[in-house]
Amino acid sequence: MSTILDPRPAAQSPPLVPGALPLLGHGVSLVRRRLEFLRQARAYGPIVELRIGPTAAYLVNEHTLLRQMLVQDAARFPRGIHFQKARAVAGNGIITASGPEHRRQRRLVLPAFNRKRVEVYAQVMREIAVQRIEGWPQDRPMELKPEFVGLATRVGTKALFSAELATPAVATVERALPVLTRRVSLRAMDPTGLLERLPTPGNRRFATMMDELHGMIDGIIGTYRATERDRDDLLSMLMAARDDETGRAMTDRQLRDEIISILLSSAETTALTLSWACHELGRHPSVQRRLQDEVDAVLGGRAPEHHELGALDLTRRIIKETLRLYPPTYFLSRTAVEEAELGGYRIPKGTTMLYSFFSQHRDPRLFPRPDHFDPDRWLPNRSADVTPDAYLPFGEGAHRCVGEGFAYAEAMTVLALIAGRWQLRPVPGERVRPVGTVTLVPADLRMTVRRRTR
Ligand code: HEM
C-alpha cells in the first residue's frame, strides 16, 4: 500500500478484457475465435486480464514489457503450463527444464547447432528434399502440411542419427510424433491433470508409443556407446558435449530427453513455415515469379548447397515475412514464481502470463499494413515498415530457439528447390485460414503444382 513516505503509485491490477462470462470466463472466445480475440485484446492495454474458466491469467501485449519478462526478469517468470505438460514426453529435456538445470543443458546442446554443424545437416536436408519434391504429383490437389511434416521429420531424424540407423528410426518417429504432439496439447488444456490419469484408448496409445520411442532411442544410444565412433551427426555432438564446470557428459536418460525435445521442437514448426510460405506464394504470383528468377539465376536448376543460401536474398525474406504473419509457436506462457511488478502492474505469485507473437506481429503500430504479405518490407531501405524488437518468431531470452539456423537452412533449401521445379497454384474456391491450436495451422491448405518449363 502507498504511504505518504512512498511517492510511487501503488501497482494496480491490469484491466479485465470485456466479455468474460460467469464460470466460463473468456473460454468460449479463446476456443472459438482465438486469433481474432487475441488481436482485439490488444486494444485494452499493455497488460490485460483474461479469465480461463474461473482462473485469471494476464496477457502481455506491449512488446517492450514482453522483452522485460523474457529477458531481464526471466528468473521470475519461468515456463508455464504448456511446458509442464510436455514433461510426459520430453522428460527433463531442454524444452521442459528451467533455472540452473536448463542453463546447464542449454550449454551442452548449443554446440550441436552452430553454423558449421548446420552445414553438415544441410546435406541431409538437400538429399531428402530432392527425393520428396521431385516425385510430387502434377496438377492433383495435394495437402501440403502432412507432406512437409513428413519431410521435416525425416530431416530431423536423419540429422540426429547417422544413415544406417536412421531408416528404421524414421518410421517410429513418423508414427510417434503426431500421437505425442496431440496428447501434449490436450493435456495442456487440462490444468486438473484428470485427463491424463484416465485409462482412455488415447492415453493407452500414448503410453505404447512412448515405450516404442524410448526403446528405439535407447537402442541407438547403446549402439553408439558400443562403437564409440564419431558419426558426424547431432547425437554424436550431444554425446561429445562436456559440462564446462563439472566436465561431465550427458547420461543416457538425458540424451533421450534431448533427442525427443529436438524432434518435438523441429518438425512441426518448420513444416508449418513451409506450408504458409507456399500458400502466400500461390496468392502472390508476382512474388513467386521473382523467387523463381532468383533461384534460376543463383542455382541454374541445381539443388542449393548450404554456402549458396547466402545469395538467395528474396528466398530468405519470404521465410522471414512468413514467420511474421504465421509464427508457428504463436501463443506461449510463463508463470510468475513470485509476486512481481511489470509495466506498473502488480503480478500476484502463481499468475499465468500469456503472450502471442501472432497478435504482436500483426499490430499496425509495429508493422504497417500488417495483414499484407510483403517480403520487401525487410529490405534495408524499408526500415519504417518493421519494428525489429517486436519481431520474435524464435522467442527471446533464456529459451530462445536453438534451431533458428537449422530451420532457415531447411526452409530455404526446400523453398528454393520447389521454386526451381514447380509452379505453385491455389486450388480455386478453397479458403485457407489460420487456426490457432497449440501451433498456428493452415486449415484446408491444398495446392496444385505444375512442372515449370525454363
Ligand atoms: C521455423 C521454425 C521454428 C520456430 C518458429 C521455432 C520457435 C521456437 C520458439 C518460439 C522457442 C522458444 C519457446 C519459449 O520461449 O518458451 C523455441 C525453442 C526451441 N527450439 Fe525452436 N523453432 C523452430 C525450429 C526449430 C528447430 C528446427 C529446432 C531443432 C532442430 C528447434 C529447437 C528448439 C529447442 C531445442 C528449443 C528450446 C530452447 C530452450 O528452451 O533453451 N526449433 N523455438
Short mmCIF file of C-alpha atoms and ligand atoms in Angstrom, two decimals:
data_model
loop_
_atom_site.label_atom_id
_atom_site.label_comp_id
_atom_site.label_asym_id
_atom_site.label_seq_id
_atom_site.Cartn_x
_atom_site.Cartn_y
_atom_site.Cartn_z
CA MET A 1 0.00 0.00 0.00
CA SER A 2 1.32 3.57 -0.75
CA THR A 3 2.08 5.80 2.19
CA ILE A 4 2.98 9.46 2.32
CA LEU A 5 6.65 8.38 2.56
CA ASP A 6 6.42 6.27 -0.57
CA PRO A 7 5.89 8.55 -3.60
CA ARG A 8 5.43 5.65 -6.06
CA PRO A 9 1.85 4.98 -7.09
CA ALA A 10 0.58 1.64 -5.84
CA ALA A 11 0.88 -1.02 -8.50
CA GLN A 12 -2.57 -1.79 -9.86
CA SER A 13 -4.21 -4.79 -11.44
CA PRO A 14 -4.47 -4.86 -15.24
CA PRO A 15 -7.89 -4.21 -16.79
CA LEU A 16 -10.16 -7.15 -17.49
CA VAL A 17 -10.94 -7.69 -21.18
CA PRO A 18 -14.72 -7.22 -21.61
CA GLY A 19 -16.95 -10.18 -22.39
CA ALA A 20 -15.97 -12.63 -19.61
CA LEU A 21 -18.87 -15.00 -18.87
CA PRO A 22 -19.62 -16.35 -15.41
CA LEU A 23 -17.66 -19.61 -14.86
CA LEU A 24 -16.53 -19.84 -18.50
CA GLY A 25 -14.65 -16.53 -18.49
CA HIS A 26 -13.22 -15.89 -21.98
CA GLY A 27 -13.05 -19.65 -22.61
CA VAL A 28 -15.59 -19.60 -25.42
CA SER A 29 -13.80 -16.80 -27.31
CA LEU A 30 -10.43 -18.50 -26.76
CA VAL A 31 -11.72 -21.77 -28.19
CA ARG A 32 -13.98 -20.50 -30.98
CA ARG A 33 -12.15 -17.42 -32.29
CA ARG A 34 -8.83 -17.36 -30.53
CA LEU A 35 -6.78 -15.42 -33.08
CA GLU A 36 -9.30 -12.62 -33.52
CA PHE A 37 -9.82 -12.43 -29.76
CA LEU A 38 -6.06 -12.11 -29.10
CA ARG A 39 -5.84 -9.26 -31.61
CA GLN A 40 -8.82 -7.44 -30.14
CA ALA A 41 -7.48 -7.82 -26.60
CA ARG A 42 -4.53 -5.57 -27.51
CA ALA A 43 -6.85 -2.57 -27.51
CA TYR A 44 -7.42 -2.81 -23.75
CA GLY A 45 -3.88 -2.12 -22.57
CA PRO A 46 -0.23 -3.16 -22.39
CA ILE A 47 -1.17 -5.97 -19.97
CA VAL A 48 -4.73 -7.23 -19.67
CA GLU A 49 -6.53 -9.82 -17.63
CA LEU A 50 -8.21 -12.82 -19.25
CA ARG A 51 -10.31 -15.43 -17.50
CA ILE A 52 -9.73 -19.02 -18.46
CA GLY A 53 -12.77 -20.58 -16.87
CA PRO A 54 -12.75 -19.05 -13.39
CA THR A 55 -8.93 -18.59 -13.33
CA ALA A 56 -7.32 -15.23 -14.07
CA ALA A 57 -4.35 -15.04 -16.46
CA TYR A 58 -2.53 -11.97 -17.75
CA LEU A 59 -1.87 -11.32 -21.42
CA VAL A 60 1.24 -9.22 -22.14
CA ASN A 61 0.52 -7.05 -25.18
CA GLU A 62 3.28 -4.47 -25.14
CA HIS A 63 6.48 -5.74 -26.80
CA THR A 64 8.88 -3.86 -24.50
CA LEU A 65 7.19 -5.43 -21.46
CA LEU A 66 7.29 -8.83 -23.13
CA ARG A 67 11.05 -8.45 -23.60
CA GLN A 68 11.41 -7.42 -20.00
CA MET A 69 9.56 -10.54 -18.88
CA LEU A 70 11.52 -12.88 -21.18
CA VAL A 71 14.97 -11.36 -20.75
CA GLN A 72 15.66 -9.07 -17.76
CA ASP A 73 13.07 -10.63 -15.44
CA ALA A 74 13.28 -14.16 -16.84
CA ALA A 75 14.16 -15.74 -13.47
CA ARG A 76 10.84 -14.55 -12.01
CA PHE A 77 8.86 -15.84 -14.98
CA PRO A 78 9.87 -19.42 -15.85
CA ARG A 79 7.97 -21.57 -18.27
CA GLY A 80 4.24 -22.17 -17.89
CA ILE A 81 1.71 -24.96 -18.17
CA HIS A 82 2.37 -25.97 -21.80
CA PHE A 83 5.88 -26.93 -20.89
CA GLN A 84 4.99 -28.74 -17.66
CA LYS A 85 2.71 -30.93 -19.71
CA ALA A 86 5.44 -31.68 -22.22
CA ARG A 87 7.35 -33.44 -19.42
CA ALA A 88 5.33 -36.61 -20.02
CA VAL A 89 7.00 -36.71 -23.42
CA ALA A 90 10.30 -34.85 -23.20
CA GLY A 91 11.15 -35.73 -19.60
CA ASN A 92 13.58 -33.16 -18.33
CA GLY A 93 14.94 -32.15 -21.73
CA ILE A 94 15.87 -28.61 -22.74
CA ILE A 95 12.28 -27.75 -23.69
CA THR A 96 10.92 -28.56 -20.23
CA ALA A 97 13.79 -27.85 -17.80
CA SER A 98 14.07 -24.50 -16.05
CA GLY A 99 16.50 -22.47 -13.93
CA PRO A 100 20.16 -23.54 -13.47
CA GLU A 101 19.41 -27.04 -14.78
CA HIS A 102 18.08 -25.58 -18.01
CA ARG A 103 21.11 -23.31 -18.39
CA ARG A 104 23.43 -26.28 -17.98
CA GLN A 105 21.57 -28.37 -20.55
CA ARG A 106 21.38 -25.49 -22.98
CA ARG A 107 25.17 -25.05 -22.81
CA LEU A 108 25.56 -28.73 -23.68
CA VAL A 109 23.08 -28.63 -26.56
CA LEU A 110 24.11 -25.33 -28.22
CA PRO A 111 27.34 -26.51 -29.92
CA ALA A 112 25.34 -29.12 -31.86
CA PHE A 113 23.56 -26.26 -33.63
CA ASN A 114 26.42 -23.97 -34.59
CA ARG A 115 26.93 -22.83 -38.19
CA LYS A 116 29.48 -25.49 -39.09
CA ARG A 117 27.20 -28.25 -37.84
CA VAL A 118 24.20 -26.85 -39.72
CA GLU A 119 26.33 -27.05 -42.88
CA VAL A 120 26.64 -30.82 -42.32
CA TYR A 121 22.91 -31.26 -41.65
CA ALA A 122 22.20 -29.19 -44.79
CA GLN A 123 23.47 -32.11 -46.90
CA VAL A 124 20.78 -34.28 -45.33
CA MET A 125 18.15 -31.60 -45.95
CA ARG A 126 19.15 -31.33 -49.59
CA GLU A 127 19.08 -35.09 -50.27
CA ILE A 128 15.73 -35.65 -48.60
CA ALA A 129 14.14 -32.58 -50.17
CA VAL A 130 15.25 -33.64 -53.68
CA GLN A 131 13.88 -37.18 -53.18
CA ARG A 132 10.49 -36.00 -52.00
CA ILE A 133 9.88 -32.92 -54.10
CA GLU A 134 10.89 -34.45 -57.44
CA GLY A 135 8.11 -37.00 -57.11
CA TRP A 136 5.22 -34.62 -56.38
CA PRO A 137 2.08 -35.38 -58.40
CA GLN A 138 1.37 -32.79 -61.08
CA ASP A 139 -1.99 -30.97 -61.21
CA ARG A 140 -3.52 -33.01 -58.35
CA PRO A 141 -4.60 -31.12 -55.23
CA MET A 142 -2.08 -32.02 -52.53
CA GLU A 143 -2.32 -31.45 -48.78
CA LEU A 144 0.83 -29.53 -48.04
CA LYS A 145 1.12 -29.69 -44.26
CA PRO A 146 1.37 -33.51 -43.93
CA GLU A 147 3.79 -33.55 -46.85
CA PHE A 148 6.10 -31.06 -45.12
CA VAL A 149 5.71 -32.72 -41.71
CA GLY A 150 6.88 -35.98 -43.32
CA LEU A 151 9.81 -34.20 -44.93
CA ALA A 152 10.87 -32.34 -41.78
CA THR A 153 10.52 -35.44 -39.58
CA ARG A 154 12.84 -37.33 -41.93
CA VAL A 155 15.32 -34.44 -41.95
CA GLY A 156 15.27 -34.16 -38.13
CA THR A 157 15.69 -37.91 -37.60
CA LYS A 158 18.48 -38.26 -40.18
CA ALA A 159 20.31 -35.23 -38.80
CA LEU A 160 20.15 -36.86 -35.36
CA PHE A 161 21.16 -40.38 -36.30
CA SER A 162 23.63 -41.47 -38.96
CA ALA A 163 22.43 -43.19 -42.10
CA GLU A 164 22.32 -46.89 -41.23
CA LEU A 165 20.33 -46.39 -38.04
CA ALA A 166 18.07 -43.64 -39.29
CA THR A 167 15.88 -45.67 -41.65
CA PRO A 168 14.01 -47.77 -39.04
CA ALA A 169 14.08 -44.78 -36.65
CA VAL A 170 12.27 -42.57 -39.18
CA ALA A 171 9.32 -44.98 -39.28
CA THR A 172 8.99 -44.96 -35.48
CA VAL A 173 9.32 -41.18 -35.22
CA GLU A 174 6.81 -40.64 -38.03
CA ARG A 175 4.26 -42.74 -36.16
CA ALA A 176 5.05 -41.33 -32.72
CA LEU A 177 5.24 -37.57 -33.28
CA PRO A 178 1.58 -36.88 -34.19
CA VAL A 179 0.37 -39.01 -31.23
CA LEU A 180 2.73 -37.27 -28.80
CA THR A 181 2.04 -33.74 -30.02
CA ARG A 182 -1.70 -34.29 -29.80
CA ARG A 183 -1.51 -35.71 -26.29
CA VAL A 184 0.62 -32.83 -25.02
CA SER A 185 -1.78 -30.27 -26.48
CA LEU A 186 -4.83 -31.97 -24.98
CA ARG A 187 -3.16 -32.21 -21.59
CA ALA A 188 -2.09 -28.57 -21.71
CA MET A 189 -5.76 -27.63 -21.74
CA ASP A 190 -6.48 -29.64 -18.60
CA PRO A 191 -4.88 -27.99 -15.55
CA THR A 192 -6.58 -30.54 -13.25
CA GLY A 193 -4.45 -33.38 -14.68
CA LEU A 194 -7.51 -35.68 -14.59
CA LEU A 195 -7.46 -36.38 -18.32
CA GLU A 196 -4.02 -37.94 -18.26
CA ARG A 197 -4.90 -40.36 -15.44
CA LEU A 198 -7.95 -41.88 -17.13
CA PRO A 199 -7.50 -45.26 -18.87
CA THR A 200 -8.78 -43.93 -22.23
CA PRO A 201 -7.77 -45.52 -25.57
CA GLY A 202 -5.90 -42.27 -26.35
CA ASN A 203 -3.85 -42.50 -23.15
CA ARG A 204 -3.11 -46.18 -23.80
CA ARG A 205 -1.97 -45.42 -27.36
CA PHE A 206 0.21 -42.65 -25.97
CA ALA A 207 1.85 -45.00 -23.43
CA THR A 208 2.53 -47.65 -26.10
CA MET A 209 4.02 -45.05 -28.44
CA MET A 210 6.26 -43.69 -25.68
CA ASP A 211 7.54 -47.21 -24.94
CA GLU A 212 8.28 -47.80 -28.60
CA LEU A 213 10.05 -44.45 -28.99
CA HIS A 214 12.11 -44.95 -25.83
CA GLY A 215 13.07 -48.47 -26.94
CA MET A 216 14.23 -47.20 -30.33
CA ILE A 217 16.24 -44.28 -28.90
CA ASP A 218 17.82 -46.35 -26.10
CA GLY A 219 18.83 -48.98 -28.69
CA ILE A 220 20.55 -46.34 -30.83
CA ILE A 221 22.33 -44.77 -27.84
CA GLY A 222 23.51 -48.28 -26.87
CA THR A 223 24.92 -48.87 -30.38
CA TYR A 224 26.74 -45.52 -30.29
CA ARG A 225 28.21 -46.25 -26.86
CA ALA A 226 29.35 -49.71 -28.00
CA THR A 227 31.20 -48.47 -31.09
CA GLU A 228 32.42 -45.09 -29.82
CA ARG A 229 32.99 -43.66 -33.28
CA ASP A 230 32.08 -40.12 -34.28
CA ARG A 231 29.29 -40.39 -36.80
CA ASP A 232 29.20 -36.71 -37.69
CA ASP A 233 25.58 -36.30 -36.63
CA LEU A 234 23.59 -34.49 -33.95
CA LEU A 235 23.61 -37.39 -31.50
CA SER A 236 27.41 -37.69 -31.73
CA MET A 237 27.64 -33.97 -30.92
CA LEU A 238 25.33 -34.35 -27.92
CA MET A 239 27.38 -37.34 -26.68
CA ALA A 240 30.67 -35.46 -27.08
CA ALA A 241 29.45 -32.40 -25.15
CA ARG A 242 31.01 -31.85 -21.72
CA ASP A 243 29.82 -29.52 -18.98
CA ASP A 244 32.26 -26.57 -18.61
CA GLU A 245 32.08 -26.71 -14.83
CA THR A 246 31.92 -30.41 -14.00
CA GLY A 247 33.46 -31.94 -17.15
CA ARG A 248 30.58 -34.43 -17.17
CA ALA A 249 28.84 -35.79 -20.28
CA MET A 250 25.08 -36.38 -20.56
CA THR A 251 23.61 -39.56 -19.14
CA ASP A 252 21.66 -41.91 -21.43
CA ARG A 253 18.43 -40.67 -19.91
CA GLN A 254 19.33 -37.06 -20.55
CA LEU A 255 20.36 -37.83 -24.12
CA ARG A 256 16.99 -39.46 -24.68
CA ASP A 257 15.14 -36.43 -23.30
CA GLU A 258 17.17 -34.07 -25.52
CA ILE A 259 16.55 -36.18 -28.62
CA ILE A 260 12.79 -36.11 -28.00
CA SER A 261 12.93 -32.35 -27.23
CA ILE A 262 14.65 -31.68 -30.54
CA LEU A 263 12.25 -33.86 -32.52
CA LEU A 264 9.24 -32.21 -30.89
CA SER A 265 10.52 -28.67 -31.48
CA SER A 266 11.74 -29.02 -35.03
CA ALA A 267 9.46 -30.90 -37.40
CA GLU A 268 6.06 -29.26 -36.95
CA THR A 269 7.42 -25.70 -36.75
CA THR A 270 9.49 -25.97 -39.93
CA ALA A 271 6.70 -27.79 -41.77
CA LEU A 272 4.22 -25.04 -40.88
CA THR A 273 6.61 -22.33 -42.08
CA LEU A 274 6.94 -24.07 -45.45
CA SER A 275 3.18 -24.64 -45.75
CA TRP A 276 2.39 -20.98 -45.09
CA ALA A 277 5.16 -19.77 -47.42
CA CYS A 278 3.74 -21.88 -50.28
CA HIS A 279 0.25 -20.60 -49.53
CA GLU A 280 1.37 -16.96 -49.76
CA LEU A 281 3.36 -17.63 -52.94
CA GLY A 282 0.22 -19.12 -54.51
CA ARG A 283 -1.67 -15.95 -53.64
CA HIS A 284 1.10 -13.65 -54.89
CA PRO A 285 2.15 -14.79 -58.38
CA SER A 286 4.45 -11.80 -58.84
CA VAL A 287 6.45 -12.70 -55.71
CA GLN A 288 6.57 -16.33 -56.88
CA ARG A 289 7.92 -15.19 -60.28
CA ARG A 290 10.63 -13.10 -58.62
CA LEU A 291 11.55 -16.05 -56.40
CA GLN A 292 11.86 -18.30 -59.46
CA ASP A 293 14.06 -15.69 -61.16
CA GLU A 294 16.33 -15.52 -58.11
CA VAL A 295 16.61 -19.29 -57.81
CA ASP A 296 17.24 -19.74 -61.56
CA ALA A 297 19.94 -17.05 -61.54
CA VAL A 298 21.78 -18.38 -58.49
CA LEU A 299 21.32 -22.13 -58.91
CA GLY A 300 20.55 -22.67 -62.61
CA GLY A 301 18.35 -25.70 -61.88
CA ARG A 302 20.58 -27.32 -59.23
CA ALA A 303 19.62 -28.04 -55.64
CA PRO A 304 21.23 -25.45 -53.33
CA GLU A 305 24.38 -26.15 -51.36
CA HIS A 306 24.49 -24.60 -47.91
CA HIS A 307 27.04 -21.94 -48.93
CA GLU A 308 24.72 -20.78 -51.73
CA LEU A 309 21.86 -19.92 -49.40
CA GLY A 310 23.51 -16.57 -48.60
CA ALA A 311 22.91 -15.45 -52.19
CA LEU A 312 19.18 -16.24 -52.01
CA ASP A 313 18.15 -12.92 -50.55
CA LEU A 314 14.48 -12.91 -51.56
CA THR A 315 14.08 -16.56 -50.51
CA ARG A 316 15.27 -15.56 -47.04
CA ARG A 317 12.94 -12.56 -46.87
CA ILE A 318 9.98 -14.73 -47.92
CA ILE A 319 10.66 -17.05 -44.96
CA LYS A 320 11.13 -14.07 -42.65
CA GLU A 321 7.85 -12.48 -43.71
CA THR A 322 6.05 -15.83 -43.48
CA LEU A 323 7.24 -16.14 -39.87
CA ARG A 324 5.92 -12.64 -39.14
CA LEU A 325 2.43 -13.42 -40.45
CA TYR A 326 2.28 -17.01 -39.23
CA PRO A 327 4.63 -17.59 -36.28
CA PRO A 328 4.17 -21.35 -35.66
CA THR A 329 4.53 -21.07 -31.86
CA TYR A 330 2.20 -18.10 -31.76
CA PHE A 331 0.86 -18.35 -28.19
CA LEU A 332 3.13 -19.14 -25.23
CA SER A 333 3.14 -18.80 -21.49
CA ARG A 334 5.25 -18.18 -18.44
CA THR A 335 4.34 -18.35 -14.73
CA ALA A 336 5.16 -15.74 -12.07
CA VAL A 337 7.01 -17.70 -9.36
CA GLU A 338 6.97 -14.73 -7.01
CA GLU A 339 4.97 -11.53 -6.73
CA ALA A 340 6.32 -9.07 -9.29
CA GLU A 341 5.63 -5.75 -10.95
CA LEU A 342 5.56 -5.35 -14.70
CA GLY A 343 4.74 -2.10 -16.51
CA GLY A 344 3.32 -0.64 -13.26
CA TYR A 345 1.00 -3.60 -12.74
CA ARG A 346 1.10 -5.95 -9.77
CA ILE A 347 1.52 -9.57 -10.80
CA PRO A 348 0.49 -11.95 -8.00
CA LYS A 349 2.60 -15.04 -7.38
CA GLY A 350 1.42 -18.00 -9.46
CA THR A 351 -0.17 -15.92 -12.25
CA THR A 352 -0.08 -17.45 -15.73
CA MET A 353 1.43 -14.90 -18.13
CA LEU A 354 0.34 -15.34 -21.74
CA TYR A 355 1.72 -13.71 -24.88
CA SER A 356 1.05 -14.01 -28.56
CA PHE A 357 3.54 -13.40 -31.35
CA PHE A 358 0.63 -13.65 -33.81
CA SER A 359 -1.16 -10.57 -32.47
CA GLN A 360 2.11 -8.70 -31.85
CA HIS A 361 3.33 -9.30 -35.42
CA ARG A 362 0.00 -8.04 -36.79
CA ASP A 363 -0.17 -4.82 -34.79
CA PRO A 364 -0.42 -1.93 -37.31
CA ARG A 365 1.62 0.33 -34.99
CA LEU A 366 4.56 -2.08 -35.29
CA PHE A 367 4.14 -3.42 -38.83
CA PRO A 368 2.14 -1.11 -41.15
CA ARG A 369 -0.41 -2.95 -43.37
CA PRO A 370 0.11 -5.88 -41.04
CA ASP A 371 -2.03 -8.47 -42.85
CA HIS A 372 -0.30 -7.89 -46.17
CA PHE A 373 2.37 -10.41 -47.23
CA ASP A 374 5.25 -8.17 -48.26
CA PRO A 375 8.74 -9.77 -48.11
CA ASP A 376 10.24 -6.47 -49.30
CA ARG A 377 9.32 -4.77 -46.02
CA TRP A 378 12.53 -6.41 -44.73
CA LEU A 379 14.73 -4.56 -47.25
CA PRO A 380 17.15 -2.17 -45.51
CA ASN A 381 15.52 0.89 -47.11
CA ARG A 382 12.08 -0.05 -45.70
CA SER A 383 13.01 0.10 -42.02
CA ALA A 384 9.88 2.20 -41.27
CA ASP A 385 7.75 -0.85 -42.11
CA VAL A 386 9.13 -3.10 -39.38
CA THR A 387 9.85 -2.97 -35.65
CA PRO A 388 12.75 -5.43 -35.26
CA ASP A 389 12.40 -5.52 -31.47
CA ALA A 390 8.82 -6.72 -31.77
CA TYR A 391 9.61 -9.50 -34.26
CA LEU A 392 10.06 -12.66 -32.18
CA PRO A 393 9.16 -15.84 -34.09
CA PHE A 394 12.04 -17.68 -32.38
CA GLY A 395 11.29 -16.27 -28.93
CA GLU A 396 13.76 -14.30 -26.81
CA GLY A 397 15.89 -14.65 -23.71
CA ALA A 398 16.97 -17.79 -21.90
CA HIS A 399 14.83 -20.13 -24.03
CA ARG A 400 15.37 -18.52 -27.43
CA CYS A 401 15.21 -21.17 -30.14
CA VAL A 402 18.50 -23.03 -30.66
CA GLY A 403 17.35 -24.28 -34.07
CA GLU A 404 16.92 -20.98 -35.95
CA GLY A 405 19.89 -21.63 -38.28
CA PHE A 406 18.72 -25.21 -38.82
CA ALA A 407 15.16 -24.05 -39.57
CA TYR A 408 16.28 -21.35 -42.02
CA ALA A 409 18.63 -23.76 -43.81
CA GLU A 410 15.87 -26.33 -44.18
CA ALA A 411 13.08 -23.92 -45.14
CA MET A 412 15.29 -22.10 -47.68
CA THR A 413 16.64 -25.30 -49.23
CA VAL A 414 13.15 -26.73 -49.67
CA LEU A 415 11.59 -23.50 -50.93
CA ALA A 416 14.42 -22.92 -53.43
CA LEU A 417 14.02 -26.48 -54.73
CA ILE A 418 10.27 -26.07 -55.13
CA ALA A 419 10.69 -22.72 -56.90
CA GLY A 420 13.24 -24.25 -59.29
CA ARG A 421 10.97 -27.18 -60.23
CA TRP A 422 7.34 -26.29 -59.70
CA GLN A 423 4.74 -23.58 -60.19
CA LEU A 424 2.56 -23.44 -57.06
CA ARG A 425 -1.16 -22.79 -57.53
CA PRO A 426 -4.00 -22.40 -55.07
CA VAL A 427 -6.97 -24.75 -55.51
CA PRO A 428 -9.75 -22.49 -56.88
CA GLY A 429 -12.57 -21.79 -54.44
CA GLU A 430 -10.73 -23.09 -51.36
CA ARG A 431 -10.47 -20.67 -48.47
CA VAL A 432 -7.41 -21.27 -46.35
CA ARG A 433 -7.37 -19.74 -42.88
CA PRO A 434 -5.06 -19.82 -39.89
CA VAL A 435 -6.38 -21.77 -36.92
CA GLY A 436 -4.75 -21.37 -33.52
CA THR A 437 -4.29 -24.77 -31.88
CA VAL A 438 -1.02 -25.37 -29.98
CA THR A 439 0.64 -24.21 -33.20
CA LEU A 440 -0.71 -21.96 -35.96
CA VAL A 441 -2.03 -24.37 -38.57
CA PRO A 442 -3.46 -23.73 -42.04
CA ALA A 443 -6.93 -25.26 -42.16
CA ASP A 444 -7.77 -26.72 -45.56
CA LEU A 445 -4.49 -25.94 -47.28
CA ARG A 446 -4.33 -27.84 -50.54
CA MET A 447 -2.42 -26.67 -53.57
CA THR A 448 -1.57 -27.99 -57.00
CA VAL A 449 1.83 -27.92 -58.65
CA ARG A 450 2.79 -27.85 -62.32
CA ARG A 451 6.30 -28.53 -63.60
CA ARG A 452 7.98 -25.35 -64.76
CA THR A 453 9.44 -25.05 -68.23
CA ARG A 454 12.51 -22.90 -68.17
C1 HEM B 1 10.57 -22.06 -38.07
C2 HEM B 1 10.85 -23.00 -37.20
C3 HEM B 1 10.93 -22.78 -35.72
C4 HEM B 1 10.30 -21.87 -34.91
C5 HEM B 1 9.30 -20.79 -35.34
C6 HEM B 1 10.75 -22.10 -33.56
C7 HEM B 1 10.34 -21.35 -32.45
C8 HEM B 1 10.81 -21.53 -31.18
C9 HEM B 1 10.45 -20.70 -30.05
C10 HEM B 1 9.48 -19.54 -30.08
C11 HEM B 1 11.13 -21.17 -28.97
C12 HEM B 1 11.10 -20.59 -27.56
C13 HEM B 1 10.00 -21.12 -26.72
C14 HEM B 1 9.91 -20.38 -25.40
O1 HEM B 1 10.35 -19.25 -25.26
O2 HEM B 1 9.35 -20.92 -24.45
C15 HEM B 1 11.90 -22.31 -29.42
C16 HEM B 1 12.71 -23.06 -28.60
C17 HEM B 1 13.40 -24.16 -29.04
N1 HEM B 1 13.54 -24.62 -30.33
FE1 HEM B 1 12.69 -23.81 -31.95
N2 HEM B 1 11.62 -23.15 -33.56
C18 HEM B 1 11.78 -23.58 -34.85
C19 HEM B 1 12.59 -24.59 -35.29
C20 HEM B 1 13.40 -25.35 -34.50
C21 HEM B 1 14.29 -26.39 -34.97
C22 HEM B 1 14.48 -26.76 -36.45
C23 HEM B 1 14.88 -26.93 -33.89
C24 HEM B 1 15.91 -28.05 -33.79
C25 HEM B 1 16.41 -28.71 -34.81
C26 HEM B 1 14.39 -26.22 -32.72
C27 HEM B 1 14.74 -26.47 -31.41
C28 HEM B 1 14.33 -25.73 -30.33
C29 HEM B 1 14.72 -26.04 -28.96
C30 HEM B 1 15.59 -27.22 -28.52
C31 HEM B 1 14.14 -25.05 -28.15
C32 HEM B 1 14.24 -24.92 -26.64
C33 HEM B 1 15.34 -23.93 -26.27
C34 HEM B 1 15.44 -23.68 -24.78
O3 HEM B 1 14.48 -23.83 -24.05
O4 HEM B 1 16.54 -23.32 -24.33
N3 HEM B 1 13.49 -25.26 -33.14
N4 HEM B 1 11.71 -22.50 -30.76
#
